[in-house]
């Protein structure tokens, strides 16, 4: 939550009362045990492999973690809606130290990560941490494909619209949407050729508005 990717500070944060209060856990499960997980426990989860060994005894089900938010979203509905809108967006997660993978982002003007989020209304469906030197538009397809497939397994007839800014106007993503009957609405970055082609239409819109 604080961006400490290397877990350096968690031996202190595990005793933090604010984190304990937010987590609903102010005391440890046994004597001489901190309320929250320290760097050793978190490191075992982070380094979790596909099978247990003497150095890795915690096995994370990464597929279950990825699909949990969509499952919770689907469970909130008694009946399948006729249409849903998936909003995809990347935003800056500012870095104040020397965390691994930091990069400067020209648009935001500082070092940051660039996590990719997918929402449906108020429901978070996906949050993927990414470095700021990668194109989220090119990488969003994998998350969108996974979410659409999971939703249609439960709601096969729901109409899905994917919505995003110009950063997601990528041929691969739009082609996949067309091939899989997913509507999309993406912005386009302004340029002189585009302005010339839509000049008359823009004038009509201004007159009507």
C-alpha positions as a Markdown table, in Angstrom:
| # | Residue | x | y | z |
|---|---|---|---|---|
| 1 | Unk | 0.0 | 0.0 | 0.0 |
| 2 | Unk | 2.9 | 2.4 | 0.7 |
| 3 | Unk | 4.9 | 1.3 | -2.3 |
| 4 | Unk | 7.6 | -0.6 | -0.3 |
| 5 | Unk | 8.2 | -3.2 | -3.0 |
| 6 | Unk | 11.2 | -4.8 | -1.3 |
| 7 | Unk | 9.5 | -5.2 | 2.1 |
| 8 | Unk | 12.3 | -3.4 | 3.9 |
| 9 | Unk | 10.0 | -1.6 | 6.3 |
| 10 | Unk | 7.4 | -4.2 | 7.2 |
| 11 | Unk | 9.1 | -5.3 | 10.4 |
| 12 | Unk | 8.2 | -1.9 | 11.8 |
| 13 | Unk | 4.9 | -1.5 | 10.0 |
| 14 | Unk | 3.6 | -4.8 | 11.4 |
| 15 | Unk | 3.3 | -3.1 | 14.8 |
| 16 | Unk | 1.6 | 0.0 | 13.4 |
| 17 | Unk | -1.7 | 0.6 | 15.1 |
| 18 | Unk | -3.3 | 2.4 | 12.2 |
| 19 | Unk | -2.6 | -0.6 | 9.9 |
| 20 | Unk | -3.9 | -2.9 | 12.6 |
| 21 | Unk | -7.1 | -0.9 | 13.0 |
| 22 | Unk | -7.6 | -0.8 | 9.2 |
| 23 | Unk | -7.1 | -4.6 | 9.0 |
| 24 | Unk | -9.3 | -5.3 | 12.0 |
| 25 | Unk | -6.4 | -6.9 | 13.9 |
| 26 | Unk | -4.8 | -5.1 | 16.8 |
| 27 | Unk | -3.2 | -8.1 | 18.4 |
| 28 | Unk | -1.4 | -11.2 | 17.3 |
| 29 | Unk | -2.8 | -14.7 | 17.2 |
| 30 | Unk | -0.4 | -15.9 | 19.9 |
| 31 | Unk | 1.9 | -14.6 | 22.5 |
| 32 | Unk | 5.0 | -12.7 | 21.4 |
| 33 | Unk | 3.5 | -12.4 | 17.9 |
| 34 | Unk | 2.9 | -9.1 | 16.1 |
| 35 | Unk | -0.6 | -8.3 | 14.9 |
| 36 | Unk | 0.4 | -8.1 | 11.2 |
| 37 | Unk | 2.7 | -9.9 | 8.8 |
| 38 | Unk | 6.3 | -8.9 | 8.7 |
| 39 | Unk | 8.8 | -9.1 | 5.8 |
| 40 | Unk | 9.5 | -12.8 | 6.2 |
| 41 | Unk | 5.8 | -13.8 | 5.8 |
| 42 | Unk | 5.2 | -11.4 | 3.0 |
| 43 | Unk | 8.4 | -12.5 | 1.3 |
| 44 | Unk | 7.3 | -16.1 | 1.3 |
| 45 | Unk | 4.0 | -15.0 | -0.4 |
| 46 | Unk | 5.8 | -12.8 | -2.9 |
| 47 | Unk | 8.3 | -15.6 | -3.8 |
| 48 | Unk | 5.5 | -18.2 | -3.8 |
| 49 | Unk | 6.1 | -20.9 | -6.5 |
| 50 | Unk | 3.9 | -23.6 | -7.8 |
| 51 | Unk | 4.8 | -26.2 | -5.2 |
| 52 | Unk | 6.1 | -26.2 | -1.7 |
| 53 | Unk | 9.7 | -26.7 | -0.8 |
| 54 | Unk | 11.9 | -26.2 | 2.3 |
| 55 | Unk | 12.2 | -22.5 | 1.5 |
| 56 | Unk | 8.7 | -21.8 | 0.2 |
| 57 | Unk | 5.9 | -23.1 | 2.3 |
| 58 | Unk | 3.2 | -20.6 | 1.3 |
| 59 | Unk | 1.7 | -21.3 | -2.1 |
| 60 | Unk | -0.4 | -18.5 | -3.7 |
| 61 | Unk | -3.1 | -19.4 | -6.1 |
| 62 | Unk | -2.4 | -16.6 | -8.6 |
| 63 | Unk | -5.3 | -17.5 | -10.8 |
| 64 | Unk | -7.7 | -17.3 | -7.9 |
| 65 | Unk | -6.3 | -14.0 | -6.8 |
| 66 | Unk | -6.7 | -12.6 | -10.3 |
| 67 | Unk | -10.3 | -13.7 | -10.6 |
| 68 | Unk | -11.5 | -12.8 | -7.0 |
| 69 | Unk | -12.6 | -9.2 | -7.8 |
| 70 | Unk | -14.6 | -10.3 | -10.8 |
| 71 | Unk | -16.3 | -13.1 | -8.8 |
| 72 | Unk | -17.2 | -10.6 | -6.0 |
| 73 | Unk | -18.7 | -8.3 | -8.6 |
| 74 | Unk | -20.7 | -11.0 | -10.2 |
| 75 | Unk | -22.0 | -12.2 | -6.9 |
| 76 | Unk | -23.5 | -8.7 | -6.2 |
| 77 | Unk | -26.1 | -9.3 | -8.9 |
| 78 | Unk | -29.2 | -11.5 | -8.6 |
| 79 | Unk | -29.8 | -11.2 | -12.3 |
| 80 | Unk | -27.5 | -10.6 | -15.2 |
| 81 | Unk | -27.7 | -7.0 | -16.5 |
| 82 | Unk | -28.4 | -6.4 | -20.1 |
| 83 | Unk | -25.3 | -4.2 | -20.6 |
| 84 | Unk | -22.2 | -3.3 | -18.6 |
| 85 | Unk | -19.3 | -0.8 | -19.1 |
| 86 | Unk | -15.7 | -1.7 | -18.3 |
| 87 | Unk | -13.6 | 1.4 | -17.7 |
| 88 | Unk | -9.9 | 0.8 | -18.2 |
| 89 | Unk | -7.4 | 3.4 | -17.1 |
| 90 | Unk | -3.8 | 3.7 | -15.9 |
| 91 | Unk | -2.7 | 6.2 | -13.3 |
| 92 | Unk | 0.5 | 7.2 | -11.6 |
| 93 | Unk | 1.6 | 5.7 | -8.3 |
| 94 | Unk | 4.2 | 8.2 | -7.3 |
| 95 | Unk | 7.6 | 6.8 | -6.0 |
| 96 | Unk | 9.4 | 8.8 | -3.4 |
| 97 | Unk | 12.4 | 6.5 | -2.9 |
| 98 | Unk | 14.6 | 4.2 | -4.9 |
| 99 | Unk | 12.2 | 1.3 | -5.4 |
| 100 | Unk | 13.0 | -1.4 | -7.9 |
| 101 | Unk | 11.5 | -0.7 | -11.4 |
| 102 | Unk | 11.1 | 3.1 | -10.9 |
| 103 | Unk | 10.9 | 5.2 | -14.1 |
| 104 | Unk | 10.2 | 8.8 | -15.0 |
| 105 | Unk | 6.9 | 9.5 | -16.7 |
| 106 | Unk | 6.8 | 12.5 | -18.9 |
| 107 | Unk | 3.1 | 13.1 | -18.6 |
| 108 | Unk | 3.0 | 13.1 | -14.8 |
| 109 | Unk | 6.4 | 14.6 | -14.4 |
| 110 | Unk | 7.8 | 12.4 | -11.7 |
| 111 | Unk | 9.1 | 8.9 | -11.0 |
| 112 | Unk | 6.2 | 6.5 | -10.6 |
| 113 | Unk | 4.7 | 3.1 | -11.2 |
| 114 | Unk | 1.8 | 3.1 | -13.7 |
| 115 | Unk | -0.8 | 0.5 | -12.4 |
| 116 | Unk | -3.6 | -0.5 | -14.7 |
| 117 | Unk | -7.1 | -0.5 | -13.3 |
| 118 | Unk | -10.4 | -1.9 | -14.7 |
| 119 | Unk | -13.7 | -0.9 | -13.1 |
| 120 | Unk | -17.3 | -1.6 | -13.7 |
| 121 | Unk | -19.2 | 1.2 | -12.0 |
| 122 | Unk | -17.9 | 1.3 | -8.5 |
| 123 | Unk | -16.6 | -2.2 | -8.6 |
| 124 | Unk | -12.8 | -2.8 | -9.0 |
| 125 | Unk | -12.3 | -5.8 | -11.3 |
| 126 | Unk | -8.5 | -5.7 | -11.8 |
| 127 | Unk | -5.5 | -3.8 | -10.5 |
| 128 | Unk | -2.1 | -4.7 | -12.0 |
| 129 | Unk | 1.1 | -3.0 | -10.9 |
| 130 | Unk | 3.2 | -2.0 | -13.9 |
| 131 | Unk | 6.3 | 0.1 | -14.3 |
| 132 | Unk | 6.0 | 3.5 | -16.0 |
| 133 | Unk | 8.2 | 2.7 | -18.9 |
| 134 | Unk | 5.7 | 0.3 | -20.5 |
| 135 | Unk | 2.7 | 1.0 | -22.7 |
| 136 | Unk | -0.5 | 0.2 | -20.7 |
| 137 | Unk | -2.5 | 0.2 | -23.9 |
| 138 | Unk | -0.6 | -2.6 | -25.4 |
| 139 | Unk | -0.7 | -4.7 | -22.2 |
| 140 | Unk | -4.4 | -4.1 | -21.3 |
| 141 | Unk | -5.6 | -6.8 | -23.7 |
| 142 | Unk | -4.6 | -9.7 | -21.4 |
| 143 | Unk | -6.5 | -8.3 | -18.4 |
| 144 | Unk | -9.6 | -7.4 | -20.5 |
| 145 | Unk | -9.7 | -10.8 | -22.2 |
| 146 | Unk | -9.5 | -12.6 | -18.8 |
| 147 | Unk | -12.3 | -10.4 | -17.3 |
| 148 | Unk | -14.6 | -10.7 | -20.4 |
| 149 | Unk | -14.2 | -14.4 | -20.5 |
| 150 | Unk | -15.0 | -14.7 | -16.8 |
| 151 | Unk | -18.0 | -12.5 | -17.0 |
| 152 | Unk | -19.4 | -14.3 | -20.0 |
| 153 | Unk | -19.0 | -17.7 | -18.4 |
| 154 | Unk | -21.6 | -16.4 | -15.9 |
| 155 | Unk | -23.6 | -14.0 | -18.1 |
| 156 | Unk | -23.3 | -15.3 | -21.7 |
| 157 | Unk | -25.7 | -12.7 | -23.2 |
| 158 | Unk | -24.5 | -9.6 | -21.5 |
| 159 | Unk | -23.5 | -6.8 | -23.8 |
| 160 | Unk | -20.0 | -5.4 | -22.8 |
| 161 | Unk | -18.6 | -2.0 | -23.7 |
| 162 | Unk | -14.9 | -1.3 | -23.0 |
| 163 | Unk | -14.2 | 2.4 | -22.5 |
| 164 | Unk | -10.8 | 4.1 | -22.2 |
| 165 | Unk | -8.8 | 7.2 | -23.2 |
| 166 | Unk | -6.5 | 7.5 | -26.2 |
| 167 | Unk | -3.8 | 5.5 | -24.5 |
| 168 | Unk | -5.9 | 2.4 | -25.3 |
| 169 | Unk | -6.5 | 3.1 | -29.0 |
| 170 | Unk | -4.4 | 0.1 | -30.1 |
| 171 | Unk | -5.1 | -2.0 | -33.1 |
| 172 | Unk | -4.6 | -5.3 | -31.3 |
| 173 | Unk | -7.1 | -4.3 | -28.6 |
| 174 | Unk | -9.7 | -3.0 | -31.0 |
| 175 | Unk | -9.3 | -6.0 | -33.3 |
| 176 | Unk | -9.8 | -8.4 | -30.4 |
| 177 | Unk | -13.0 | -6.5 | -29.3 |
| 178 | Unk | -14.4 | -6.7 | -32.8 |
| 179 | Unk | -13.6 | -10.4 | -33.1 |
| 180 | Unk | -15.2 | -11.2 | -29.8 |
| 181 | Unk | -18.3 | -9.0 | -30.1 |
| 182 | Unk | -17.2 | -6.5 | -27.4 |
| 183 | Unk | -18.1 | -2.8 | -28.0 |
| 184 | Unk | -15.4 | -0.3 | -27.4 |
| 185 | Unk | -15.2 | 3.5 | -27.1 |
| 186 | Unk | -11.6 | 4.9 | -27.0 |
| 187 | Unk | -10.4 | 8.5 | -27.2 |
| 188 | Unk | -8.1 | 9.6 | -30.0 |
| 189 | Unk | -5.2 | 11.9 | -29.3 |
| 190 | Unk | -5.6 | 15.2 | -31.2 |
| 191 | Unk | -3.5 | 15.9 | -34.3 |
| 192 | Unk | -3.8 | 18.3 | -37.3 |
| 193 | Unk | -4.8 | 15.6 | -39.8 |
| 194 | Unk | -7.7 | 14.5 | -37.5 |
| 195 | Unk | -8.8 | 18.1 | -36.9 |
| 196 | Unk | -8.9 | 18.8 | -40.7 |
| 197 | Unk | -11.0 | 15.7 | -41.3 |
| 198 | Unk | -13.6 | 16.5 | -38.6 |
| 199 | Unk | -13.7 | 20.3 | -39.1 |
| 200 | Unk | -17.2 | 20.4 | -40.6 |
| 201 | Unk | -18.6 | 17.9 | -38.1 |
| 202 | Unk | -17.1 | 19.8 | -35.2 |
| 203 | Unk | -18.7 | 23.0 | -36.5 |
| 204 | Unk | -22.1 | 21.3 | -36.6 |
| 205 | Unk | -21.7 | 20.0 | -33.0 |
| 206 | Unk | -20.7 | 23.5 | -31.8 |
| 207 | Unk | -23.8 | 25.0 | -33.5 |
| 208 | Unk | -26.1 | 22.5 | -31.9 |
| 209 | Unk | -24.6 | 22.8 | -28.5 |
